[in-house]
Coordinates of C-alpha atoms in Angstrom, one line a residue:
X128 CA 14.4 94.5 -14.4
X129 CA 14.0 96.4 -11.2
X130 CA 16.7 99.3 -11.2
X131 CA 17.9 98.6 -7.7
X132 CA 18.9 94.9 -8.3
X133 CA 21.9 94.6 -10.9
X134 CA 23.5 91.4 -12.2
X135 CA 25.0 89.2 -9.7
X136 CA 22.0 89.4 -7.0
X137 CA 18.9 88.3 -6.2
X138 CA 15.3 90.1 -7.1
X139 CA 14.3 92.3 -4.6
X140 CA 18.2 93.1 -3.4
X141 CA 20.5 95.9 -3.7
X142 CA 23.8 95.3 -4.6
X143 CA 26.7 96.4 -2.5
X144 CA 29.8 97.6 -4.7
X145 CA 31.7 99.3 -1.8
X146 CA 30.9 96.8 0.3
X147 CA 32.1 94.3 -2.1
X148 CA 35.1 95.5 -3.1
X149 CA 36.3 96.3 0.4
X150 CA 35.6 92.9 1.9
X151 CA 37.2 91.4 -1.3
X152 CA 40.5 94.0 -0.9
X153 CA 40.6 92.3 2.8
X154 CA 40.8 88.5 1.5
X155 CA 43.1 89.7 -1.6
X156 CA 45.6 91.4 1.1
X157 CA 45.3 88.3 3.2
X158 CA 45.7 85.7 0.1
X159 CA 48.6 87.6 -1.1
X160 CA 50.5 88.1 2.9
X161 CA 49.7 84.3 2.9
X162 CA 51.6 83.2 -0.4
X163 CA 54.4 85.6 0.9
X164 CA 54.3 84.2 4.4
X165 CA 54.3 80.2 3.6
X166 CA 56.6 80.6 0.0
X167 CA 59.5 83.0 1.0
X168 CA 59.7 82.8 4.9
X169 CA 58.7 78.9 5.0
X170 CA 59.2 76.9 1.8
X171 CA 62.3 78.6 0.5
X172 CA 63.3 80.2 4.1
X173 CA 64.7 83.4 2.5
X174 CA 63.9 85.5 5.4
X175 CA 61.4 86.4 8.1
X176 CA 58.7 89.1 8.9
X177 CA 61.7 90.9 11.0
X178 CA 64.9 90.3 10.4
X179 CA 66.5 92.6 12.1
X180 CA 66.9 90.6 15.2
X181 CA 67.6 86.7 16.4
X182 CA 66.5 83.7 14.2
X183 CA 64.0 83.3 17.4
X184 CA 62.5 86.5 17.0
X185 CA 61.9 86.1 13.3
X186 CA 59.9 83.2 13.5
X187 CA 58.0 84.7 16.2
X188 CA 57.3 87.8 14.0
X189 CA 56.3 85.0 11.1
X190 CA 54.1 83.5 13.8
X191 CA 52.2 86.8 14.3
X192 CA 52.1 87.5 10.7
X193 CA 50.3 84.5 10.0
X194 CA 48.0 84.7 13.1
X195 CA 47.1 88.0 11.0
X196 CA 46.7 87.2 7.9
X197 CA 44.5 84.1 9.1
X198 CA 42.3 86.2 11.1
X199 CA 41.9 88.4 8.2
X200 CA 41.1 85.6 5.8
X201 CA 38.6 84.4 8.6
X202 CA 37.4 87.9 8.8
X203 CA 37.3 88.1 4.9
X204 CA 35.1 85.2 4.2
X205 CA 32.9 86.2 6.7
X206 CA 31.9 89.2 5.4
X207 CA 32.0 87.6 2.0
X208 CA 29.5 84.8 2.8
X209 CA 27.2 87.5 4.5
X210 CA 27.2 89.6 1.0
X211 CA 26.2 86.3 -0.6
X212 CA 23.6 85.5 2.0
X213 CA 21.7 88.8 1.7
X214 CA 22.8 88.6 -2.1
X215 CA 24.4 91.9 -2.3
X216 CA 27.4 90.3 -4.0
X217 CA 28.4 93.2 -6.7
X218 CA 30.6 90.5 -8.6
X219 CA 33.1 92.9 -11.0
X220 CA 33.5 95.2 -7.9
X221 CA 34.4 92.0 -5.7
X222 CA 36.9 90.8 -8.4
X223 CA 38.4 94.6 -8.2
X224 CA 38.9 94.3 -4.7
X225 CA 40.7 91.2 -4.9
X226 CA 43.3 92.6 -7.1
X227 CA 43.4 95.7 -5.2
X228 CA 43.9 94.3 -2.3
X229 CA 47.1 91.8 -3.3
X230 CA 48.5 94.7 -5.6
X231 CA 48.1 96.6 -2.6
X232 CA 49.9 94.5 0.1
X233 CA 52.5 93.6 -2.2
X234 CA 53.6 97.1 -2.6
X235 CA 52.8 97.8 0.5
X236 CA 55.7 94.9 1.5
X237 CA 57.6 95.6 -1.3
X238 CA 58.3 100.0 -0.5
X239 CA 57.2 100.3 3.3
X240 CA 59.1 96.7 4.8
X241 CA 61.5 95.9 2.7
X242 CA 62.6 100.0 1.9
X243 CA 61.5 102.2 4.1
X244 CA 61.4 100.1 7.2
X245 CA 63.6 97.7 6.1
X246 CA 62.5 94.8 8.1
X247 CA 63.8 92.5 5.8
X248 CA 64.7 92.1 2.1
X249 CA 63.2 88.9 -0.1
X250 CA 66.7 87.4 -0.2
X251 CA 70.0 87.9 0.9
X252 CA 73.7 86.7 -0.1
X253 CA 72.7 87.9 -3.5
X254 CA 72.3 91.2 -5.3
X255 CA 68.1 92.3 -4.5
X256 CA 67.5 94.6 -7.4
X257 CA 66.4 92.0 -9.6
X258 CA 64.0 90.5 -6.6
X259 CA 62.9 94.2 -5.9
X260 CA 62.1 95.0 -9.3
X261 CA 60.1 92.4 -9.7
X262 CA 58.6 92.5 -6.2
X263 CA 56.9 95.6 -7.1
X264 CA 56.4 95.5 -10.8
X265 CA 54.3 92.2 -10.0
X266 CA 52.6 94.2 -6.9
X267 CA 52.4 97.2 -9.3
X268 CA 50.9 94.6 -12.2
X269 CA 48.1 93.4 -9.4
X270 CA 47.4 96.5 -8.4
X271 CA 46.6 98.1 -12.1
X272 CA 44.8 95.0 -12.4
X273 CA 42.0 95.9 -9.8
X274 CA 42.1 99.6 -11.0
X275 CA 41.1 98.6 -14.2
X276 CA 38.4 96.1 -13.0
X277 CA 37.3 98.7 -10.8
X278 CA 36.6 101.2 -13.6
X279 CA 34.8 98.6 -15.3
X280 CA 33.0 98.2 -12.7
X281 CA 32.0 101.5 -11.8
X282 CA 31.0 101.8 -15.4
X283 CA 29.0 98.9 -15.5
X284 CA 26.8 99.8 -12.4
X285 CA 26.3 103.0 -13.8
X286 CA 27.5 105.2 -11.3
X287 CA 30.1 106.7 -13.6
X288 CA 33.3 106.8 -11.3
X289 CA 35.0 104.9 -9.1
X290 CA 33.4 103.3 -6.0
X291 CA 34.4 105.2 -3.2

């Protein structure tokens, strides 16, 4: 086997781990700020983007969320179906990304909006430390998830650390 292809691409083709892995962290943010955007602030309406504000702003801020995360996804597959077309897919580093990049949104959602900024909370009327906790430990869970598959990973293509 030719030491510049590894397993997942073509003969002849170099695979692209950072490449990979960031364009899969892109859909796995996206995926992830879509479950949150059509489950908690459509299905079960439990609160918006920004709540801080009038009902009419919050949907608007929903509106723009989703605009985002669609553009992303858009963006995401894109890049995606480009990797596979020049079949520099680096599979395990792809699957890393993904869970990277949903461990890291829903962190990101969980600490930075909901804490820090406080744009809104998952639910209200009710006492959030149970929804929080388990906010973040799933975002946390993701998020080691991806670490772990990136190690692999880097392991596997033999460059001995973690993509960069």
């Amino acid at each position: 086997m030719n030491a510049s292809v590894r397993p997942g691409t073509s003969p002849g083709m170099r695979a692209e781990p950072r490449r990979s892995m960031a364009v899969c962290a892109l859909i796995g943010a996206a995926v992830t700020a879509a479950v949150d955007e059509i489950v908690f602030h459509q299905l079960l309406g439990w609160h918006h983007f920004y709540d801080r504000a009038t009902t009419s702003a919050g949907l608007l801020s929903d509106g723009l969320l989703h605009t985002a995360e669609l553009l992303a996804l858009c963006a995401g597959f894109f890049l995606y179906a480009d990797l596979r077309r020049r079949g520099s897919l680096a599979a395990p580093h792809a699957w890393a990304g993904l869970f990277l990049g949903m461990g890291a949104f829903q962190l990101f959602d969980g600490v930075v909006d909901h804490k820090l900024l406080r744009l809104h909370q998952i639910r209200y009327g009710v006492d959030v430390t149970p929804y929080d906790v388990a906010w973040n430990l799933a975002g946390l869970l993701l998020l080691l998830t991806g670490a772990g598959l990136a190690v692999r990973a880097a392991r596997r293509h033999g460059d001995g650390g973690p993509p960069a």
